[in-house]
Short mmCIF file of C-alpha atoms and ligand atoms in Angstrom, two decimals:
data_model
loop_
_atom_site.label_atom_id
_atom_site.label_comp_id
_atom_site.label_asym_id
_atom_site.label_seq_id
_atom_site.Cartn_x
_atom_site.Cartn_y
_atom_site.Cartn_z
CA MET A 241 84.23 132.36 106.38
CA ASN A 242 82.02 135.37 107.45
CA TYR A 243 83.71 138.63 105.99
CA VAL A 244 81.98 140.64 103.06
CA LEU A 245 83.77 140.08 100.20
CA LYS A 246 85.08 143.18 98.67
CA LYS A 247 85.18 143.39 94.73
CA PHE A 248 88.51 143.84 92.10
CA PRO A 249 89.74 146.19 92.12
CA SER A 250 89.46 146.93 96.16
CA SER A 251 90.16 143.65 96.26
CA ARG A 252 92.99 142.07 94.01
CA MET A 253 94.44 138.47 95.80
CA ARG A 254 97.64 139.06 94.27
CA ARG A 255 98.72 141.74 97.01
CA LEU A 256 99.97 139.75 99.29
CA ARG A 257 100.90 137.40 97.04
CA MET A 258 103.46 139.48 95.47
CA LYS A 259 106.52 139.03 98.29
CA PRO A 260 108.23 136.64 99.61
CA PHE A 261 107.85 138.30 103.46
CA LEU A 262 104.07 138.54 102.82
CA ARG A 263 103.85 135.25 101.39
CA ASN A 264 105.63 133.97 104.49
CA LEU A 265 103.94 135.88 106.75
CA VAL A 266 99.95 135.13 105.89
CA SER A 267 100.52 131.75 105.01
CA GLU A 268 97.95 129.77 107.30
CA ASN A 269 100.12 126.27 107.58
CA SER A 270 104.01 125.20 107.49
CA ILE A 271 105.70 122.37 108.54
CA SER A 272 108.24 121.63 111.15
CA VAL A 273 110.35 119.11 112.41
CA ASN A 274 107.54 118.54 115.14
CA ASP A 275 105.02 116.83 112.01
CA LEU A 276 107.19 114.40 111.49
CA ILE A 277 107.53 110.28 111.80
CA TRP A 278 109.74 108.50 110.30
CA PRO A 279 108.40 104.97 109.58
CA ILE A 280 111.65 102.51 109.77
CA PHE A 281 112.75 98.89 108.13
CA ILE A 282 114.20 96.48 109.90
CA VAL A 283 115.71 93.04 109.54
CA GLU A 284 118.38 90.89 111.67
CA GLY A 285 122.05 90.70 111.10
CA LYS A 286 124.99 93.07 112.10
CA ASN A 287 125.35 96.25 109.90
CA GLU A 288 123.16 95.48 107.69
CA ILE A 289 121.87 98.15 105.43
CA GLN A 290 119.56 96.42 102.53
CA LYS A 291 118.24 97.72 99.62
CA ILE A 292 114.67 97.25 99.07
CA THR A 293 114.09 97.21 94.99
CA SER A 294 110.33 98.87 95.41
CA MET A 295 111.19 101.89 97.45
CA PRO A 296 114.35 103.44 96.32
CA TYR A 297 116.39 105.10 98.85
CA VAL A 298 114.43 103.41 101.47
CA ASN A 299 116.23 100.80 103.52
CA ARG A 300 116.63 97.96 105.98
CA PHE A 301 118.45 98.03 108.57
CA SER A 302 119.90 95.59 111.01
CA ILE A 303 120.04 97.05 114.74
CA ASP A 304 123.30 97.80 115.48
CA ARG A 305 122.85 100.07 111.95
CA LEU A 306 119.93 101.95 112.81
CA ILE A 307 121.56 103.23 116.28
CA VAL A 308 124.42 104.81 113.51
CA GLU A 309 121.60 105.84 111.16
CA LEU A 310 119.67 107.53 113.70
CA GLU A 311 122.57 110.02 114.29
CA LYS A 312 121.39 112.51 112.13
CA PRO A 313 118.48 112.90 111.72
CA ILE A 314 117.86 113.19 115.95
CA LYS A 315 120.02 115.92 115.69
CA LEU A 316 118.36 117.63 113.17
CA GLY A 317 114.98 117.28 115.35
CA LEU A 318 113.57 113.61 114.49
CA GLN A 319 111.12 112.69 116.96
CA ALA A 320 109.82 109.51 116.46
CA ILE A 321 110.15 106.41 114.79
CA ALA A 322 108.12 103.83 113.79
CA LEU A 323 109.19 100.12 112.52
CA PHE A 324 108.39 97.70 110.64
CA PRO A 325 109.67 94.42 110.50
CA GLN A 326 111.26 91.84 108.20
CA ILE A 327 110.67 88.95 109.78
CA ASN A 328 113.30 85.85 108.92
CA ALA A 329 110.97 82.65 107.00
CA ASP A 330 111.98 80.32 109.36
CA LEU A 331 110.30 82.54 112.22
CA LYS A 332 106.80 83.15 110.36
CA ASP A 333 104.22 80.10 110.91
CA ASP A 334 100.10 80.55 110.37
CA ASN A 335 99.88 81.86 113.75
CA GLY A 336 102.31 84.84 114.30
CA ILE A 337 103.66 83.61 117.53
CA TYR A 338 107.28 84.69 117.32
CA ALA A 339 104.42 88.90 117.86
CA CYS A 340 104.68 88.06 121.04
CA ASP A 341 108.13 86.83 121.61
CA PRO A 342 110.16 89.03 124.23
CA ASN A 343 113.16 88.50 122.38
CA ASN A 344 111.50 89.14 118.89
CA LEU A 345 113.24 91.31 116.37
CA ILE A 346 111.24 94.86 117.23
CA CYS A 347 112.02 94.44 120.79
CA ARG A 348 115.27 93.72 120.59
CA ALA A 349 115.15 96.87 118.45
CA ILE A 350 112.72 99.55 121.35
CA GLN A 351 115.39 98.23 123.67
CA LYS A 352 118.04 99.21 122.16
CA VAL A 353 117.28 102.84 120.04
CA LYS A 354 116.02 103.16 123.91
CA SER A 355 119.04 102.58 125.43
CA CYS A 356 120.75 105.01 122.95
CA TYR A 357 118.30 107.46 122.74
CA PRO A 358 115.86 107.72 126.07
CA ASP A 359 113.86 110.85 124.34
CA LEU A 360 112.79 109.09 120.78
CA GLY A 361 109.46 108.99 120.54
CA ILE A 362 109.00 104.45 119.11
CA ILE A 363 106.10 103.50 117.96
CA THR A 364 105.15 99.65 116.78
CA ASP A 365 103.49 98.11 114.14
CA ILE A 366 100.75 96.13 116.17
CA ALA A 367 99.44 93.66 113.41
CA LEU A 368 100.68 89.68 112.49
CA ASP A 369 101.40 90.32 108.44
CA PRO A 370 105.41 90.22 108.80
CA TYR A 371 105.04 87.22 110.60
CA MET A 372 102.97 85.09 109.05
CA THR A 373 103.33 82.89 106.73
CA HIS A 374 100.29 83.70 104.55
CA GLY A 375 100.77 87.22 104.90
CA HIS A 376 97.37 88.48 106.45
CA ASP A 377 97.26 90.24 109.11
CA GLY A 378 95.19 87.75 111.22
CA ILE A 379 94.26 84.11 111.67
CA MET A 380 93.33 82.27 109.48
CA VAL A 381 90.15 79.81 110.71
CA GLY A 382 89.26 78.25 106.75
CA ASP A 383 88.78 80.91 104.32
CA LYS A 384 88.43 83.91 106.89
CA ILE A 385 90.61 85.73 109.10
CA ALA A 386 89.29 84.56 112.80
CA ASN A 387 89.08 88.12 114.25
CA ASP A 388 88.26 87.29 117.58
CA LYS A 389 91.35 84.89 117.91
CA THR A 390 93.01 87.21 116.19
CA LEU A 391 92.40 89.60 119.21
CA GLU A 392 93.83 87.34 121.52
CA ILE A 393 97.37 87.58 119.74
CA LEU A 394 97.62 90.83 119.15
CA LYS A 395 96.95 92.04 122.72
CA LYS A 396 99.97 89.97 123.04
CA GLN A 397 101.88 90.83 120.94
CA ALA A 398 100.71 95.26 122.82
CA LEU A 399 101.59 93.69 125.63
CA VAL A 400 105.65 92.69 124.73
CA PHE A 401 106.07 95.43 122.97
CA ALA A 402 105.09 97.62 126.30
CA GLU A 403 107.48 96.16 128.09
CA ALA A 404 110.14 96.21 125.89
CA GLY A 405 109.99 100.03 126.43
CA CYS A 406 107.76 101.43 122.78
CA ASP A 407 106.07 104.72 123.94
CA ILE A 408 102.92 103.96 121.68
CA VAL A 409 101.59 100.79 120.03
CA ALA A 410 99.78 101.31 116.77
CA PRO A 411 97.72 98.72 115.52
CA SER A 412 97.26 98.10 112.16
CA ASP A 413 95.46 95.25 111.92
CA MET A 414 92.08 96.37 111.03
CA MET A 415 90.06 93.79 113.17
CA ASP A 416 86.79 95.12 114.99
CA GLY A 417 87.46 95.54 119.22
CA ARG A 418 91.60 95.20 118.99
CA VAL A 419 91.92 99.25 120.19
CA GLY A 420 89.32 98.08 123.75
CA ILE A 421 91.32 95.32 124.02
CA ILE A 422 94.60 95.76 124.03
CA ARG A 423 93.20 99.41 125.92
CA GLU A 424 92.80 96.51 128.68
CA THR A 425 95.75 94.69 128.84
CA LEU A 426 97.90 97.65 128.88
CA GLU A 427 95.05 98.83 131.75
CA THR A 428 95.22 94.92 133.72
CA ASN A 429 99.61 94.75 133.35
CA GLY A 430 100.32 97.96 135.16
CA MET A 431 100.85 100.22 131.15
CA LYS A 432 97.62 102.84 131.84
CA ASP A 433 99.66 105.13 130.12
CA MET A 434 100.95 103.75 127.38
CA VAL A 435 99.86 105.38 124.55
CA ILE A 436 97.08 103.44 121.70
CA MET A 437 97.93 105.58 117.41
CA SER A 438 95.41 103.62 116.12
CA TYR A 439 95.54 102.96 112.15
CA ALA A 440 91.78 103.66 113.16
CA ALA A 441 90.94 104.29 109.00
CA LYS A 442 92.82 102.00 107.10
CA TYR A 443 92.21 101.09 103.87
CA ALA A 444 91.88 97.97 101.58
CA SER A 445 94.87 99.62 99.18
CA SER A 446 97.00 99.28 96.01
CA PHE A 447 99.42 101.62 97.84
CA TYR A 448 100.52 98.98 100.07
CA GLY A 449 102.65 97.35 97.48
CA PRO A 450 106.38 98.54 98.37
CA PHE A 451 105.74 98.17 102.02
CA ARG A 452 104.67 94.09 100.96
CA ASN A 453 107.87 93.87 99.64
CA ALA A 454 109.76 95.53 102.25
CA VAL A 455 108.96 93.55 104.78
CA LYS A 456 108.41 89.69 102.85
CA ALA A 457 105.12 89.87 103.41
CA GLN A 458 103.87 90.60 99.28
CA LYS A 459 102.75 87.18 98.82
CA LEU A 460 99.36 86.61 100.05
CA THR A 461 97.97 82.89 100.08
CA ARG A 462 94.21 81.45 100.57
CA ILE A 463 93.15 85.09 100.76
CA LEU A 464 93.97 87.27 97.92
CA ASP A 465 93.18 91.20 99.43
CA LYS A 466 92.52 92.11 102.96
CA LYS A 467 89.01 93.19 101.58
CA SER A 468 87.03 91.74 104.31
CA TYR A 469 89.45 93.79 106.93
CA GLN A 470 90.44 96.73 105.67
CA MET A 471 88.10 99.94 104.22
CA ASN A 472 86.63 99.86 101.16
CA TYR A 473 87.92 103.26 99.50
CA LEU A 474 84.66 103.63 98.16
CA ASN A 475 83.03 105.01 102.10
CA SER A 476 83.58 108.07 104.15
CA ASP A 477 80.50 107.53 106.55
CA GLU A 478 82.29 104.38 107.68
CA ALA A 479 85.42 105.87 108.79
CA MET A 480 83.95 107.85 111.29
CA HIS A 481 81.86 105.36 112.72
CA GLU A 482 86.10 103.45 112.95
CA ILE A 483 87.25 106.09 113.93
CA ALA A 484 84.34 106.76 116.63
CA LEU A 485 84.96 102.73 118.00
CA ASP A 486 88.38 103.23 118.46
CA LEU A 487 88.21 106.30 119.94
CA ASN A 488 85.62 104.77 122.14
CA GLU A 489 87.61 101.87 122.82
CA GLY A 490 90.60 104.40 124.67
CA ALA A 491 92.84 105.22 121.33
CA ASP A 492 95.05 108.21 121.93
CA MET A 493 95.49 109.27 118.35
CA ILE A 494 94.30 108.25 115.20
CA ILE A 495 95.87 107.33 111.87
CA ILE A 496 94.34 108.06 108.59
CA LYS A 497 95.96 105.79 105.75
CA PRO A 498 96.37 105.93 102.84
CA GLY A 499 97.55 109.96 102.72
CA MET A 500 97.10 111.20 100.10
CA PRO A 501 94.12 110.44 98.26
CA TYR A 502 91.91 110.44 101.66
CA LEU A 503 92.34 113.91 102.25
CA ASP A 504 88.88 114.15 102.19
CA ILE A 505 88.89 112.04 105.11
CA VAL A 506 91.81 113.09 107.06
CA TYR A 507 90.16 116.64 107.08
CA ARG A 508 86.39 115.19 107.89
CA ALA A 509 87.51 113.20 111.12
CA LYS A 510 89.82 116.33 112.50
CA ASN A 511 86.53 118.35 111.77
CA GLN A 512 84.92 115.49 113.59
CA PHE A 513 86.51 114.60 116.47
CA GLY A 514 89.52 117.62 116.62
CA VAL A 515 91.41 114.54 117.89
CA PRO A 516 95.21 114.06 117.32
CA THR A 517 95.00 112.91 114.02
CA PHE A 518 98.23 111.90 111.83
CA ALA A 519 98.47 110.96 107.92
CA TYR A 520 100.33 107.58 107.03
CA GLN A 521 101.92 108.91 102.85
CA VAL A 522 101.98 104.90 102.02
CA SER A 523 104.87 103.05 100.31
CA GLY A 524 103.21 103.39 97.19
CA GLU A 525 102.94 107.66 97.67
CA TYR A 526 106.73 107.74 98.28
CA SER A 527 107.97 105.25 95.36
CA MET A 528 105.20 107.11 92.98
CA ILE A 529 107.04 110.64 93.79
CA ILE A 530 110.04 108.79 93.84
CA SER A 531 109.82 107.24 90.01
CA SER A 532 107.85 109.89 88.65
CA SER A 533 110.56 112.80 89.71
CA SER A 534 113.48 110.79 87.72
CA SER A 535 111.54 110.75 84.87
CA ASN A 536 109.07 113.56 84.09
CA ASN A 537 110.72 116.75 85.03
CA LEU A 538 109.03 117.45 88.46
CA ASN A 539 111.10 118.53 91.40
CA GLU A 540 111.53 115.83 93.57
CA MET A 541 112.05 117.58 96.83
CA ASP A 542 108.60 120.62 95.94
CA MET A 543 107.02 118.01 95.78
CA ILE A 544 107.25 115.66 99.01
CA ILE A 545 106.46 119.65 100.15
CA GLU A 546 104.01 120.19 99.06
CA SER A 547 102.62 116.90 100.01
CA ILE A 548 103.85 117.08 103.74
CA SER A 549 102.32 120.81 102.89
CA CYS A 550 99.53 119.72 101.57
CA PHE A 551 98.68 116.94 104.80
CA LYS A 552 98.92 118.87 107.04
CA ARG A 553 96.40 121.71 105.52
CA SER A 554 93.75 118.46 105.94
CA GLY A 555 93.87 119.14 109.33
CA ALA A 556 96.83 116.48 109.95
CA ASP A 557 99.05 117.17 112.11
CA GLY A 558 101.35 114.46 111.51
CA VAL A 559 103.11 112.37 108.78
CA LEU A 560 104.06 109.37 108.72
CA SER A 561 106.76 109.52 105.79
CA TYR A 562 109.00 107.60 104.65
CA PHE A 563 110.60 110.77 103.41
CA THR A 564 111.71 112.28 106.87
CA PRO A 565 115.36 112.34 106.98
CA ILE A 566 115.28 114.38 103.91
CA LEU A 567 112.59 116.78 104.72
CA LEU A 568 114.69 117.35 108.56
CA GLU A 569 117.50 118.52 106.74
CA TYR A 570 115.64 120.67 104.27
CA LEU A 571 113.80 121.80 107.52
CA LYS A 572 116.75 122.75 108.69
CA ASN A 573 118.38 124.24 105.98
CA ASN A 574 115.37 126.26 105.08
C1 LIG B 701 100.67 96.29 108.23
C2 LIG B 701 100.50 97.48 107.71
C3 LIG B 701 100.87 98.07 106.38
C4 LIG B 701 101.17 99.23 105.93
C5 LIG B 701 101.62 99.31 107.11
N1 LIG B 701 101.25 98.31 107.92
C6 LIG B 701 100.33 96.83 104.68
C7 LIG B 701 99.31 96.58 104.73
O1 LIG B 701 98.40 96.55 105.32
O2 LIG B 701 98.93 95.42 103.80
C8 LIG B 701 101.16 100.11 104.45
C9 LIG B 701 102.44 101.12 104.62
C10 LIG B 701 102.52 101.48 103.83
O3 LIG B 701 102.38 100.97 102.35
O4 LIG B 701 103.90 102.24 103.56
N2 LIG B 701 99.40 95.82 108.98
#
């Protein structure tokens, strides 16, 4: 800021806060339907709406049900969804083979959603945890997650989802080099315009707990945390390094995850790289807002709006949020 700061009383900061229209005119940020991505859990079956105990009001939908559930949000301006599967236990293994099956749950969901709503953006998660018996994002060799072996599966998964017709592949596994190998695979298979939205800075976080319950990958076995591949939350320079690598390897957009406790990372990333930057308001943040509002005289809708607004203020171009459906309704009415 380079203006000369006037002193009180020639300057009274409250003047511009006195009336709604003044506050509106001078607001520096806003949220719109174009800022929101709705993460959705899907499951096999017919007309299934399964409650997720760890995330009140969030459900898993079967594909046919998803089509119904999307109708209203799309009318209200929904731009894009991010699909996450809950895979039946008998289809899981230690190699994530089902992730690359062109007829898997995600591929069928992409095709169905695209046939009903061709303009809705579909983002798919490139990671193996929902498909693995042990719940990790990579292939295990001994007591380690094998980076390069995992890349071989991830590139197939990305290609299969791209060929099924998704618009964006979003690698969230945090293996080294995955964006590059996915980009190369897409290029050599005629998918030059496929967008890669990389979870560039993804931290090993306790805030993912409810999500792991939602996709039934909550019981990590053999290695009990994801700290050997997801980032240490004490670090910020390292996030800039991760982002630089992913951009060099061919990412078009980046995600910072989790969201609210990591706004400094969003701010830094946007300032340093100036690329499309998204924040993921993850399952634990969702559940925290829901559970605190029911008990402590907190207004849930106000908290939700404030949280999304703060993402925008920090520099995020958009937010992945489980609150998207009610936010769309709110934005329509306000
Ligand atoms: C898996 C994945 C996770 C989330 C999105 N993709 C969980 C994890 O890394 O363990 C978490 C999202 C959320 O908590 O809402 N690759």
